[in-house]
Coordinates of C-alpha atoms in Angstrom, one line a residue:
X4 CA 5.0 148.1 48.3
X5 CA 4.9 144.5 48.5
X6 CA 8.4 144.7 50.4
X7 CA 6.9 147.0 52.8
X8 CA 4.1 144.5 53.7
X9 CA 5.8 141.9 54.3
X10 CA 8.2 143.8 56.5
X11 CA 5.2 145.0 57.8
X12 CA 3.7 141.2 58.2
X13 CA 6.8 140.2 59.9
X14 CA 7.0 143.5 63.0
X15 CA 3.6 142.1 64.2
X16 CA 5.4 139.2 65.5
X17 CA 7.5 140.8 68.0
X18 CA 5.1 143.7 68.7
X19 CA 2.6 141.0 69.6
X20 CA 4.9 139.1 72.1
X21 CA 5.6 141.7 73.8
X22 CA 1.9 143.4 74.3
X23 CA 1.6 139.5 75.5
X24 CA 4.6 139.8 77.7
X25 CA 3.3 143.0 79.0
X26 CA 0.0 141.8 80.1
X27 CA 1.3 138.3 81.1
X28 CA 3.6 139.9 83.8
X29 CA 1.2 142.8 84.9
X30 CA -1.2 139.8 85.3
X31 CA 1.1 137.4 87.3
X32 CA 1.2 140.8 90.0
X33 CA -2.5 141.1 90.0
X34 CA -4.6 140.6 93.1
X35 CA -7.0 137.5 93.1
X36 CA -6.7 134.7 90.8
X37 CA -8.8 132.0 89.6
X38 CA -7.7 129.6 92.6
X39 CA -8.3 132.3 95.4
X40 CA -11.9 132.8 93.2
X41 CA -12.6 129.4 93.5
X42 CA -11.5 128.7 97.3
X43 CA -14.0 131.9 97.8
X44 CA -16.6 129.9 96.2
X45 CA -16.1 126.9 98.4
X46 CA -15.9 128.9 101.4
X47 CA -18.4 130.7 100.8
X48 CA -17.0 133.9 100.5
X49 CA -17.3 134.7 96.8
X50 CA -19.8 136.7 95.2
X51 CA -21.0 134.2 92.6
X52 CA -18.7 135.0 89.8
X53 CA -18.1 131.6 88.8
X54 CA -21.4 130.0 89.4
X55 CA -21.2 129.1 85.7
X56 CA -18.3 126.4 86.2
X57 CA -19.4 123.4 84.1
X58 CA -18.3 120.2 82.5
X59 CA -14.4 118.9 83.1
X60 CA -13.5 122.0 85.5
X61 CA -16.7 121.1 87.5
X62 CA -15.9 116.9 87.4
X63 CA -12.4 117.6 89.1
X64 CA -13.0 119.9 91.6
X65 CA -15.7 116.9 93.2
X66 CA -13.2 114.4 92.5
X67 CA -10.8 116.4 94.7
X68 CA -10.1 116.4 98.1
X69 CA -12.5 117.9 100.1
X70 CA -11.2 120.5 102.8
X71 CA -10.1 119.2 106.5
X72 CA -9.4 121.7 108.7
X73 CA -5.6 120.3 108.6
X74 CA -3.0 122.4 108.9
X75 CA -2.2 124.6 106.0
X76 CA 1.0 124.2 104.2
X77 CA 2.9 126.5 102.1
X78 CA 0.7 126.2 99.0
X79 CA -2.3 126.8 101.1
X80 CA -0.9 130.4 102.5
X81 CA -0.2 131.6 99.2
X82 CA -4.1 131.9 98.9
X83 CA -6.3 134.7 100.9
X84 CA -8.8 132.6 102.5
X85 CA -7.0 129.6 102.4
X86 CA -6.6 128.7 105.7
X87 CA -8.4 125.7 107.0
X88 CA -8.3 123.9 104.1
X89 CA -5.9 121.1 103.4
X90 CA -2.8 121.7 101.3
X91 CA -3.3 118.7 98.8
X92 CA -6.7 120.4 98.1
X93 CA -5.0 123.5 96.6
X94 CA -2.6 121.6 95.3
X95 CA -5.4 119.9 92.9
X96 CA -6.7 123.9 92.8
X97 CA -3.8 124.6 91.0
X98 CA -3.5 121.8 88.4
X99 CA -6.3 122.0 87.8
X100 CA -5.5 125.7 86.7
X101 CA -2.3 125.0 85.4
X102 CA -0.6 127.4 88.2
X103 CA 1.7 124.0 89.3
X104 CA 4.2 125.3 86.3
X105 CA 6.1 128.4 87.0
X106 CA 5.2 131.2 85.2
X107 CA 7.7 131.4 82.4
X108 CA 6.7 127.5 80.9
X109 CA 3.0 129.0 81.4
X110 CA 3.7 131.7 79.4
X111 CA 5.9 129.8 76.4
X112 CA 3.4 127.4 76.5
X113 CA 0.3 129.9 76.1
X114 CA 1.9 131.5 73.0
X115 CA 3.2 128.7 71.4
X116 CA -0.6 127.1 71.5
X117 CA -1.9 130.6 70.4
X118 CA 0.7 130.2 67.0
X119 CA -2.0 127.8 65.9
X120 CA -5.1 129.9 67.5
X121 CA -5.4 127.1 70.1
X122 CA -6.2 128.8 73.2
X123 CA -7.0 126.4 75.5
X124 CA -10.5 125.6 77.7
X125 CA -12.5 128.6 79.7
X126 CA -12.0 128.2 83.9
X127 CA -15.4 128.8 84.8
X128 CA -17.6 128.2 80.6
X129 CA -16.7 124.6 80.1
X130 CA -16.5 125.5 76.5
X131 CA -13.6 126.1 74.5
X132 CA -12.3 129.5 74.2
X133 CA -12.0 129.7 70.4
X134 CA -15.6 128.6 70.2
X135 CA -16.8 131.6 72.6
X136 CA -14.4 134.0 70.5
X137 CA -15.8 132.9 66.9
X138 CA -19.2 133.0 69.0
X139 CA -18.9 136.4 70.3
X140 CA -16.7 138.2 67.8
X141 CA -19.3 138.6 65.1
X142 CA -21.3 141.1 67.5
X143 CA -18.4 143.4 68.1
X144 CA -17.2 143.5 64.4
X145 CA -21.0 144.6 63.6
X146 CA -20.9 147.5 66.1
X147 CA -17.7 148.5 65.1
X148 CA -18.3 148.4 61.2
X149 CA -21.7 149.8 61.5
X150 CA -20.9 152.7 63.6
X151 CA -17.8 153.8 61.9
X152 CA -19.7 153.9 58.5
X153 CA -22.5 156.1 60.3
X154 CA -20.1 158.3 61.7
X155 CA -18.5 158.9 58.3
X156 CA -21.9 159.7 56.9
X157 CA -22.4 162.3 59.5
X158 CA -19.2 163.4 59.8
X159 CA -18.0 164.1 56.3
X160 CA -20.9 166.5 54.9
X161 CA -21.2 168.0 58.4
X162 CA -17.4 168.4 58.7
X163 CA -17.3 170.2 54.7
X164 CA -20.6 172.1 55.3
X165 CA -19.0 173.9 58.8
X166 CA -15.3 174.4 56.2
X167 CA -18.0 176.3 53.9
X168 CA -19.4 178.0 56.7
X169 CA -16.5 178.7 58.8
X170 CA -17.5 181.7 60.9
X171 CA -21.3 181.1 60.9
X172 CA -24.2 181.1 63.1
X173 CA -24.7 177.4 61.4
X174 CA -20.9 176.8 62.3
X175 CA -20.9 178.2 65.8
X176 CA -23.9 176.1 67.0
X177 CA -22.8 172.8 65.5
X178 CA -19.7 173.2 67.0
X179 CA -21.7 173.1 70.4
X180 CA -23.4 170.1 69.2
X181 CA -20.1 168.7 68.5
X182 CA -18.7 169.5 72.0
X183 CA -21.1 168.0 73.3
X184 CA -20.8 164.6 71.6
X185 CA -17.4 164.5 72.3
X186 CA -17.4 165.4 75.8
X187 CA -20.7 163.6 77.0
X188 CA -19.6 159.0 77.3
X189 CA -21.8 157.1 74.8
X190 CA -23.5 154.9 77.3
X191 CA -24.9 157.6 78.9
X192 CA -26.7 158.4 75.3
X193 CA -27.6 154.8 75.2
X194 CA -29.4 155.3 78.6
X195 CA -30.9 158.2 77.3
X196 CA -32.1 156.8 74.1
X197 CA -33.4 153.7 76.0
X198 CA -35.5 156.2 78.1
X199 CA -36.9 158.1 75.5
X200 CA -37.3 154.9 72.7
X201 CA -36.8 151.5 74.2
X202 CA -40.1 151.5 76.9
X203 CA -38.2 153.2 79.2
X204 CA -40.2 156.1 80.0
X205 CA -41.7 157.5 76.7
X206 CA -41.7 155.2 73.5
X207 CA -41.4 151.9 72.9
X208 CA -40.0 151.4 69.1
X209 CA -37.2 149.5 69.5
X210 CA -36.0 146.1 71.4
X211 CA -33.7 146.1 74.5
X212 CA -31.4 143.6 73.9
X213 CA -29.7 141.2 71.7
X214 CA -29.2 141.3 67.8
X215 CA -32.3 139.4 66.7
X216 CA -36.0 138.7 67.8
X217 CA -37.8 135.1 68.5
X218 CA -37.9 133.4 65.8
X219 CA -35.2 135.2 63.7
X220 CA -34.5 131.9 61.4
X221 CA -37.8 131.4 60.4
X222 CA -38.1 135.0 58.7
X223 CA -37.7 135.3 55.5
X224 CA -34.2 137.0 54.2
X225 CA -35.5 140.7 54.3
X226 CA -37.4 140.4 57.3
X227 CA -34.8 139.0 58.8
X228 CA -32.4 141.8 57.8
X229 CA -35.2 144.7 59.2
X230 CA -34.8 142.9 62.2
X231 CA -31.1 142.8 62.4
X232 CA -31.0 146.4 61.5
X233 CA -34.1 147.0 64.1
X234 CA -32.2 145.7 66.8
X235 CA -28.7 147.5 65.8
X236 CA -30.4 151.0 65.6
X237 CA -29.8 152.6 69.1
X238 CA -26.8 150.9 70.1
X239 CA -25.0 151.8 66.6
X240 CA -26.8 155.5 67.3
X241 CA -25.7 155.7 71.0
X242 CA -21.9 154.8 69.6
X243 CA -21.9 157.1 66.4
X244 CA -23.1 159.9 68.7
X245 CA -20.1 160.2 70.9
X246 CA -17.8 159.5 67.8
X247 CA -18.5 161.7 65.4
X248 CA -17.2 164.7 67.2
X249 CA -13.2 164.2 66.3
X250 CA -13.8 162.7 62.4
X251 CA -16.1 166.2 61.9
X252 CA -13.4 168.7 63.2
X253 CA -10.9 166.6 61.2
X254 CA -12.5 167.0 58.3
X255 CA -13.5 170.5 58.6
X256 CA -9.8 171.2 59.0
X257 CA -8.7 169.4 56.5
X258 CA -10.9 171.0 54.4
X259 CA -9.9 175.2 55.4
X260 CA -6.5 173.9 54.5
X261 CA -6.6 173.0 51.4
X262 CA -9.4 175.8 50.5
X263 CA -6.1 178.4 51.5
X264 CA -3.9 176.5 49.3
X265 CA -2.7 178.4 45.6
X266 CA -4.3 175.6 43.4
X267 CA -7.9 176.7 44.2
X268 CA -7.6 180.6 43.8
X269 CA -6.4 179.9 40.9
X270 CA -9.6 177.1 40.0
X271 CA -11.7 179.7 41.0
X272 CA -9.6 182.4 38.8
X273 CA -10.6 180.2 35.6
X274 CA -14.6 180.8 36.2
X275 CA -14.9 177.5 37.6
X276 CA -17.8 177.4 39.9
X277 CA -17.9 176.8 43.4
X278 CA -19.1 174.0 43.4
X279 CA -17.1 172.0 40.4
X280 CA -13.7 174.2 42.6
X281 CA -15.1 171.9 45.9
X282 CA -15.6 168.8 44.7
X283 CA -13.4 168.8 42.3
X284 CA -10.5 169.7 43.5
X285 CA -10.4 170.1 47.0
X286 CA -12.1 167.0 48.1
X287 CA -9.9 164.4 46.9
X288 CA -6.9 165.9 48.8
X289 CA -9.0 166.9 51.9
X290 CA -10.0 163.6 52.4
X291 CA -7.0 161.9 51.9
X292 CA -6.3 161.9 56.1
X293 CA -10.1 161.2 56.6
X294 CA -10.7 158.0 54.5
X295 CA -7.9 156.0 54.9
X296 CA -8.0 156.7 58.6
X297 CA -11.0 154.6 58.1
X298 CA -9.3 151.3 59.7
X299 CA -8.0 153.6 62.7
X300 CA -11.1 154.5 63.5
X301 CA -13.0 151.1 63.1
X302 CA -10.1 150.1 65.5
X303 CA -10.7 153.3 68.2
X304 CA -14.7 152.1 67.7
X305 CA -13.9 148.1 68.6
X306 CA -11.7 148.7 71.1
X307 CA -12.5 151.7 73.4
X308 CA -16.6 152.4 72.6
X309 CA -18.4 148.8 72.8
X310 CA -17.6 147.1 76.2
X311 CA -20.5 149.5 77.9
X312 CA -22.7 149.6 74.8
X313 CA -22.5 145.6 74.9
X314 CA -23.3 145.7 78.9
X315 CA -26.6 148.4 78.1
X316 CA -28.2 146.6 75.3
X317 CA -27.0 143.1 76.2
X318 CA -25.6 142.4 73.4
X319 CA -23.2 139.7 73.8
X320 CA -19.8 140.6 71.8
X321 CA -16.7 140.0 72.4
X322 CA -16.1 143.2 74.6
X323 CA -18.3 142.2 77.0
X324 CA -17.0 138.8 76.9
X325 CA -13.6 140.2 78.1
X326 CA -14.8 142.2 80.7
X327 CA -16.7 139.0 82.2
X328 CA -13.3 137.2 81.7
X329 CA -11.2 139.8 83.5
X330 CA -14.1 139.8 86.6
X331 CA -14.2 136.2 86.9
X332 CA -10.3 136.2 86.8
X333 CA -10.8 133.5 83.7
X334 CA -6.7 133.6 82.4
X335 CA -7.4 131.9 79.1
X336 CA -10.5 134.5 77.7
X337 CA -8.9 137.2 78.9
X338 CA -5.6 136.6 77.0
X339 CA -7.7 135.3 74.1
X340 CA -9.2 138.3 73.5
X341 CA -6.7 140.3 73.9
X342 CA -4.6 138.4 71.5
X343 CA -7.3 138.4 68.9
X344 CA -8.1 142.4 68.7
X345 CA -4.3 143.0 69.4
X346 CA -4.1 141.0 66.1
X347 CA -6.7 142.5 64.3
X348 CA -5.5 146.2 65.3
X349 CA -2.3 145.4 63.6
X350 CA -3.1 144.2 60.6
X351 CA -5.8 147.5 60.6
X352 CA -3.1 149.6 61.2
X353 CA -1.6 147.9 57.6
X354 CA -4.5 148.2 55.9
X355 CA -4.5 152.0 56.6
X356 CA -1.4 152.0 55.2
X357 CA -2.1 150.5 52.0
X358 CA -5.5 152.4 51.8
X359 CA -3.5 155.7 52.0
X360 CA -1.4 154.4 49.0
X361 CA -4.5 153.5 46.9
X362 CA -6.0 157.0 46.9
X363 CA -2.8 159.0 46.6
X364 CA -0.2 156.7 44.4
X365 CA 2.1 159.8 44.8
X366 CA 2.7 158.2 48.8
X367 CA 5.8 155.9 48.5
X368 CA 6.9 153.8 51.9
X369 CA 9.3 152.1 50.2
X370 CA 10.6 155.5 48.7
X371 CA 10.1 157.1 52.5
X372 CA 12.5 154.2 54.0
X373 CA 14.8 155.2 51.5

């Protein structure tokens, strides 16, 4: 096993690089840019995207040339709205950027900072990106753990109760429930449950936004985790909602499998009871596929479900962070983060792996290679 991981360890490297690749190049064909975002700015053009340009980004652009109305040169007419302003301004634009390197040193030098997790200043934050990733990245990794233990705990009894009941009145209308979790996008239950619960139009039980309340540090240590907890409630709900659907049908089938399988006739054949046959000897082999997909689906949760739940509840994770980045065409977050939950995915995805050999020792990947 140990050989496997490290093998394992070792294919992150180039599947890395090349998701890095990928995105580098798709980027570098992209319309806009942070140069064309700025010269919007100046112009006044721009829709205010990067009003929050600050400190050494913010110092350069005044000690710059101002525009002239000269004649535009060649690096001015790469630039949509360019025209009218002098060359050696945009010229400064893109130092200032680092877009005066061709793209291929940009990209070898990105990647051989991010070997070291150094990835460089935000365009438009002032701050350093690592600091707005360790900032932010606590907030995603709370959605996405809380939510995908809440949709086990739904999803496992419900998905075992519907396997007992296959064929039922109780099975028929919880598979409409189930539908309709699956089909219906979580941020529209987190409007909903902000309607009904958060002072939209009915109650008003629970906060809005953010993780904590005024005055969070001067609780003390269990107040202060009711409060977390208060706060994480409907956004965790809204996102366990919409998940549960596939995890319960999973389970359910897992479940009718092994209930047809020759080992539990002939459990039940010795006078064992139901319920001793169940969770005895079924459940350990049923839920083999279901618990140690338990990093996949933290990874699906992260990923695909918290970008909108972060924008509802303003909750400021690193989802939302991305998405800001990507709008405001700021290079340096938006390879960040995609560098860090590429990372995290992979090593997930190896987790899984040694989770599935910890509950069933008879899975060998070393054998499997073999």
């Amino acid at each position: 096993m140990l050989a496997y991981i490290i093998r394992r360890l070792l294919l992150i490297i180039p599947t890395l690089f090349g998701i890095m690749v990928l995105t580098f190049a798709i980027v570098q064909f992209a319309p806009g840019g942070p140069v064309e975002r700025m010269i919007a700015e100046i112009t006044g053009t721009g829709t205010g995207a990067t009003d929050r340009i600050a400190g050494g980004a913010s110092d350069a652009l005044q000690a710059g040339s101002e525009p002239t109305g000269a004649d535009t040169g060649s690096a001015a007419s790469r630039y949509r709205g360019a025209q009218g302003l002098d060359p050696a301004f945009i010229e400064e634009l893109e130092e200032l950027f680092g877009f005066d390197r061709p793209p291929l040193e940009r990209f070898f030098m990105m990647m051989g900072n991010y070997l070291t997790f150094d990835f460089g200043d935000s365009y438009f934050r002032g701050r350093p990106v690592v600091d707005l990733v360790i900032e932010k990245l606590p907030v995603s990794i709370s959605l996405g753990l809380w939510t995908t233990v809440l949709t086990y705990l739904i999803s496992i009894p419900l998905g075992i109760r519907k396997a007992i009941k296959d064929g039922s009145r109780f099975d028929v209308w919880s598979s409409g429930v189930v539908i309709v979790g699956y089909a219906v996008p979580n941020f529209l239950f987190a409007v909903l449950l902000i309607v009904l619960l958060a002072g939209g139009r009915f109650l008003d039980w629970f906060p809005l936004r953010g993780l904590t309340s005024d005055g969070f540090a001067d609780l003390p240590f269990y107040m202060q985790a009711v409060d977390y907890f208060w706060h994480m409630a409907l956004p965790v709900l809204a996102m366990a909602i919409s998940g549960f659907a596939t995890l319960t049908m999973l389970t359910k089938n897992s479940f009718l499998d092994e209930i047809s399988k020759a080992y539990v006739m002939t459990a039940r054949a010795k006078g064992l009871t139901e319920q001793r046959v169940l969770y005895g000897h079924v459940f350990r082999n049923a839920m083999l596929i279901v618990i140690a997909g338990f990093p996949s689906a933290f990874i699906s949760i992260l990923f695909t479900g918290s970008v909108l739940i972060e924008v509802v509840f303003s909750l400021d994770g690193l989802g939302l962070l991305g998405f800001e980045a990507a709008v405001d065409r700021d290079y340096p977050v938006v390879f960040a983060t995609l560098y860090v939950f590429t990372l995290i995915g992979l090593l997930l995805k190896l987790l899984e792996d040694i989770v599935y050999t910890i509950i069933d020792p008879r899975i060998d990947f070393e054998a499997q290679r073999t």
